[in-house]
Amino acid sequence: MFNDEPNDNETFLYKLERESEVQKLIAHLKRSRKNYVRRRAATMLGNIAEISDPNERRQAVKALVSAIKTDEDDSVRAAAIDAL
C-alpha cells in the first residue's frame, strides 16, 4: 500500500486538490492504506472540474472505475461512483 503523508489527517489532500495534483490524488486513491484517504481522493478527483490534460482525465476516470470495481470499502466505492 501507499505511504500516506505523515500527519494523520486529510489536510494534505486539500492542497493536492487546490493545486490540481491529479497524479498524486490518483496514487492516494489506488494505494493508500486508509479508507478515509482513498474516499477523499476519489471525491476530490470528481471535484476537479476541468482536468485540462486529456491523458490525466482518462487516468482519473480509469482509477475511479477501478476503485468502484475493486476497493474493499463501501464508502470508497460510493465516493468513486459519485465522482464520476
Backbone as a printed PyTorch tensor [residue, N CA C, xyz], in Angstrom:
tensor([[[  0.8320,  -1.1930,   0.0000],
         [  0.0000,   0.0000,   0.0000],
         [  0.8730,   1.2520,   0.0000]],

        [[  0.2220,   2.3600,  -0.1390],
         [  0.8610,   3.6650,  -0.3080],
         [  1.2520,   4.2470,   1.0380]],

        [[  2.3920,   4.8880,   1.0990],
         [  2.8280,   5.5590,   2.3150],
         [  2.1730,   6.9340,   2.3740]],

        [[  1.1530,   7.0640,   3.2210],
         [  0.4190,   8.3220,   3.3310],
         [  1.2820,   9.4070,   3.9550]],

        [[  0.8100,  10.6210,   3.8150],
         [  1.5050,  11.7480,   4.4280],
         [  1.6390,  11.4920,   5.9310]],

        [[  2.6680,  12.0240,   6.5540],
         [  2.9340,  11.7280,   7.9540],
         [  1.8690,  12.2170,   8.9240]],

        [[  1.1800,  13.3080,   8.5910],
         [  0.1420,  13.7570,   9.5120],
         [ -1.0670,  12.8500,   9.3610]],

        [[ -1.7940,  12.6610,  10.4410],
         [ -2.8890,  11.6950,  10.4260],
         [ -4.2180,  12.3890,  10.1700]],

        [[ -4.2420,  13.2920,   9.2080],
         [ -5.4950,  13.9180,   8.8120],
         [ -5.4750,  14.0760,   7.3080]],

        [[ -6.5250,  14.6200,   6.7830],
         [ -6.6210,  14.6880,   5.3290],
         [ -6.3330,  16.0730,   4.7700]],

        [[ -5.7400,  16.9680,   5.5610],
         [ -5.4990,  18.3220,   5.0630],
         [ -4.5360,  18.3480,   3.8860]],

        [[ -3.5970,  17.4100,   3.8410],
         [ -2.6630,  17.3870,   2.7180],
         [ -3.3990,  17.1400,   1.4050]],

        [[ -4.5380,  16.4550,   1.4540],
         [ -5.3100,  16.1990,   0.2350],
         [ -5.9020,  17.4840,  -0.3310]],

        [[ -6.2980,  18.3990,   0.5390],
         [ -6.8690,  19.6640,   0.0610],
         [ -5.8400,  20.4570,  -0.7430]],

        [[ -4.5870,  20.3950,  -0.3090],
         [ -3.5250,  21.0720,  -1.0610],
         [ -3.3820,  20.4330,  -2.4420]],

        [[ -3.4400,  19.1140,  -2.4960],
         [ -3.3470,  18.4280,  -3.7880],
         [ -4.5090,  18.8130,  -4.6960]],

        [[ -5.7000,  18.9220,  -4.1200],
         [ -6.8670,  19.3170,  -4.9180],
         [ -6.7100,  20.7500,  -5.4190]],

        [[ -6.3280,  21.6600,  -4.5150],
         [ -6.1550,  23.0710,  -4.8800],
         [ -5.1630,  23.2390,  -6.0170]],

        [[ -4.1150,  22.4380,  -5.9750],
         [ -3.0580,  22.5520,  -6.9800],
         [ -3.2750,  21.6120,  -8.1650]],

        [[ -4.4480,  20.9930,  -8.2100],
         [ -4.8100,  20.0670,  -9.2990],
         [ -3.7460,  18.9970,  -9.5240]],

        [[ -3.2830,  18.4210,  -8.4410],
         [ -2.2710,  17.3550,  -8.4960],
         [ -2.9660,  16.0180,  -8.7650]],

        [[ -3.4360,  15.8580,  -9.9790],
         [ -4.2390,  14.6970, -10.3560],
         [ -3.4810,  13.3940, -10.1210]],

        [[ -2.2350,  13.3310, -10.5440],
         [ -1.4650,  12.0890, -10.4120],
         [ -1.2930,  11.6820,  -8.9450]],

        [[ -1.0730,  12.6460,  -8.0810],
         [ -0.9050,  12.3320,  -6.6590],
         [ -2.2270,  11.8870,  -6.0390]],

        [[ -3.3310,  12.5160,  -6.4370],
         [ -4.6370,  12.0780,  -5.9400],
         [ -4.9400,  10.6580,  -6.4120]],

        [[ -4.6110,  10.3620,  -7.6600],
         [ -4.8050,   9.0060,  -8.1790],
         [ -3.9690,   8.0130,  -7.3690]],

        [[ -2.7330,   8.3750,  -7.0670],
         [ -1.8640,   7.4930,  -6.2830],
         [ -2.4650,   7.2110,  -4.9130]],

        [[ -3.0140,   8.2300,  -4.2700],
         [ -3.6400,   8.0210,  -2.9580],
         [ -4.8960,   7.1640,  -3.0890]],

        [[ -5.6720,   7.3780,  -4.1280],
         [ -6.8710,   6.5640,  -4.3500],
         [ -6.4940,   5.0990,  -4.5440]],

        [[ -5.4590,   4.8460,  -5.2840],
         [ -5.0760,   3.4700,  -5.5970],
         [ -4.3580,   2.7590,  -4.4590]],

        [[ -3.5420,   3.4950,  -3.6930],
         [ -2.6100,   2.7970,  -2.8170],
         [ -2.6550,   3.1330,  -1.3350]],

        [[ -3.4750,   4.0770,  -0.9350],
         [ -3.4910,   4.4170,   0.4890],
         [ -4.0400,   3.2530,   1.3120]],

        [[ -3.4760,   3.0690,   2.4810],
         [ -3.9870,   2.0530,   3.4080],
         [ -5.2230,   2.5450,   4.1490]],

        [[ -5.4310,   3.8470,   4.1320],
         [ -6.5090,   4.4460,   4.9280],
         [ -7.7510,   4.6670,   4.0670]],

        [[ -8.8680,   4.1000,   4.5250],
         [-10.1240,   4.2350,   3.7810],
         [-10.4980,   5.6940,   3.5670]],

        [[-10.3700,   6.5070,   4.6280],
         [-10.8120,   7.8970,   4.5080],
         [ -9.9560,   8.6780,   3.5100]],

        [[ -8.6940,   8.3110,   3.3580],
         [ -7.8350,   8.9820,   2.3780],
         [ -8.2660,   8.5840,   0.9720]],

        [[ -8.5160,   7.2960,   0.7510],
         [ -8.9740,   6.8520,  -0.5700],
         [-10.3200,   7.4850,  -0.9140]],

        [[-11.2150,   7.5500,   0.0670],
         [-12.5440,   8.1470,  -0.1450],
         [-12.4250,   9.6230,  -0.5290]],

        [[-11.6200,  10.3790,   0.2090],
         [-11.4560,  11.8100,  -0.0960],
         [-10.7540,  12.0150,  -1.4320]],

        [[ -9.7820,  11.1860,  -1.7500],
         [ -9.0950,  11.3080,  -3.0400],
         [-10.0840,  11.0960,  -4.1810]],

        [[-10.9760,  10.1170,  -4.0380],
         [-11.9990,   9.8810,  -5.0700],
         [-12.9020,  11.0920,  -5.2070]],

        [[-13.3590,  11.6160,  -4.0860],
         [-14.2340,  12.7900,  -4.1130],
         [-13.5320,  13.9710,  -4.7660]],

        [[-12.2920,  14.1820,  -4.4050],
         [-11.5490,  15.3240,  -4.9410],
         [-11.2680,  15.1800,  -6.4260]],

        [[-11.0370,  13.9660,  -6.8920],
         [-10.8730,  13.7740,  -8.3370],
         [-12.1500,  14.1730,  -9.0690]],

        [[-13.2920,  13.9140,  -8.4640],
         [-14.5580,  14.3370,  -9.0530],
         [-14.7760,  15.8330,  -8.9680]],

        [[-14.1540,  16.4790,  -7.9820],
         [-14.3190,  17.9230,  -7.7980],
         [-13.4520,  18.7550,  -8.7360]],

        [[-12.4270,  18.1660,  -9.2860],
         [-11.5650,  18.9140, -10.2000],
         [-12.3280,  19.0270, -11.5120]],

        [[-13.0230,  20.1390, -11.6370],
         [-13.9950,  20.3210, -12.7220],
         [-13.3890,  20.1180, -14.0960]],

        [[-12.2730,  20.7180, -14.3060],
         [-11.6550,  20.5960, -15.6200],
         [-10.2250,  20.1130, -15.4620]],

        [[-10.0290,  18.8630, -15.7760],
         [ -8.6700,  18.3510, -15.8470],
         [ -8.2390,  18.6160, -17.2800]],

        [[ -7.3640,  19.5920, -17.4510],
         [ -7.0510,  20.0810, -18.7960],
         [ -6.3310,  19.0520, -19.6630]],

        [[ -5.5070,  18.2520, -19.0640],
         [ -4.7650,  17.2540, -19.8300],
         [ -5.6640,  16.0420, -20.0940]],

        [[ -5.9620,  15.7410, -21.3580],
         [ -6.8510,  14.6150, -21.6640],
         [ -6.3190,  13.2800, -21.1520]],

        [[ -4.9950,  13.1170, -21.1400],
         [ -4.4100,  11.8830, -20.6280],
         [ -4.6630,  11.7490, -19.1260]],

        [[ -4.4830,  12.8450, -18.3790],
         [ -4.7650,  12.8180, -16.9400],
         [ -6.2420,  12.5640, -16.6820]],

        [[ -7.1020,  13.1470, -17.5030],
         [ -8.5420,  12.9390, -17.3510],
         [ -8.8710,  11.4520, -17.5220]],

        [[ -8.3030,  10.8220, -18.5470],
         [ -8.5270,   9.3880, -18.7750],
         [ -8.0010,   8.5610, -17.6050]],

        [[ -6.8290,   8.9320, -17.0990],
         [ -6.2530,   8.2080, -15.9700],
         [ -7.1240,   8.3360, -14.7210]],

        [[ -7.6720,   9.5320, -14.4960],
         [ -8.5450,   9.7440, -13.3370],
         [ -9.8000,   8.8900, -13.4550]],

        [[-10.4060,   8.8820, -14.6280],
         [-11.6140,   8.0690, -14.8360],
         [-11.2870,   6.5920, -14.6510]],

        [[-10.1740,   6.1590, -15.2120],
         [ -9.7620,   4.7560, -15.0850],
         [ -9.5440,   4.3810, -13.6140]],

        [[ -8.9020,   5.2610, -12.8500],
         [ -8.6590,   4.9970, -11.4290],
         [ -9.9680,   4.9440, -10.6490]],

        [[-10.9080,   5.8290, -10.9760],
         [-12.2030,   5.8240, -10.2930],
         [-12.9820,   4.5530, -10.6150]],

        [[-12.9800,   4.1440, -11.8730],
         [-13.6720,   2.9070, -12.2600],
         [-13.0330,   1.7080, -11.5610]],

        [[-11.7180,   1.6970, -11.4920],
         [-11.0220,   0.6170, -10.7980],
         [-11.4050,   0.5740,  -9.3190]],

        [[-11.5080,   1.7380,  -8.6890],
         [-11.9090,   1.7910,  -7.2790],
         [-13.3220,   1.2440,  -7.1000]],

        [[-14.2090,   1.5580,  -8.0290],
         [-15.5820,   1.0510,  -7.9610],
         [-15.5790,  -0.4710,  -8.0110]],

        [[-14.7400,  -1.0270,  -8.8520],
         [-14.7190,  -2.4760,  -9.0520],
         [-13.9630,  -3.2350,  -7.9740]],

        [[-12.9190,  -2.6130,  -7.3940],
         [-12.0110,  -3.4170,  -6.5700],
         [-11.8190,  -2.9690,  -5.1260]],

        [[-12.1850,  -1.7400,  -4.7800],
         [-11.9010,  -1.2980,  -3.4060],
         [-12.7580,  -2.0810,  -2.4230]],

        [[-12.1570,  -2.4730,  -1.3070],
         [-12.8670,  -3.2850,  -0.3190],
         [-13.8450,  -2.4780,   0.5350]],

        [[-13.7230,  -1.1600,   0.5120],
         [-14.5500,  -0.3170,   1.3760],
         [-15.7420,   0.2610,   0.6060]],

        [[-16.9400,   0.0510,   1.1590],
         [-18.1640,   0.5500,   0.5120],
         [-18.1450,   2.0590,   0.3220]],

        [[-17.6360,   2.7940,   1.3120],
         [-17.6680,   4.2550,   1.2200],
         [-16.7150,   4.7700,   0.1380]],

        [[-15.6170,   4.0710,  -0.0840],
         [-14.6920,   4.4580,  -1.1600],
         [-15.3520,   4.1970,  -2.5080]],

        [[-15.9800,   3.0400,  -2.6410],
         [-16.6720,   2.7290,  -3.9010],
         [-17.7770,   3.7420,  -4.1700]],

        [[-18.5280,   4.1040,  -3.1360],
         [-19.6090,   5.0910,  -3.2960],
         [-19.0490,   6.4550,  -3.7030]],

        [[-17.9490,   6.8640,  -3.1010],
         [-17.3350,   8.1540,  -3.4560],
         [-16.8560,   8.1460,  -4.9020]],

        [[-16.3120,   7.0250,  -5.3460],
         [-15.8520,   6.9210,  -6.7370],
         [-17.0310,   6.9950,  -7.7040]],

        [[-18.1330,   6.3560,  -7.3500],
         [-19.3430,   6.4320,  -8.1830],
         [-19.8200,   7.8710,  -8.2710]],

        [[-19.9020,   8.5350,  -7.1290],
         [-20.3500,   9.9340,  -7.1110],
         [-19.4040,  10.8370,  -7.9000]],

        [[-18.1120,  10.5400,  -7.8520],
         [-17.1230,  11.3730,  -8.5430],
         [-17.2910,  11.3150, -10.0570]],

        [[-17.7490,  10.1720, -10.5450],
         [-17.9390,  10.0480, -11.9920],
         [-19.2040,  10.7570, -12.4100]]])
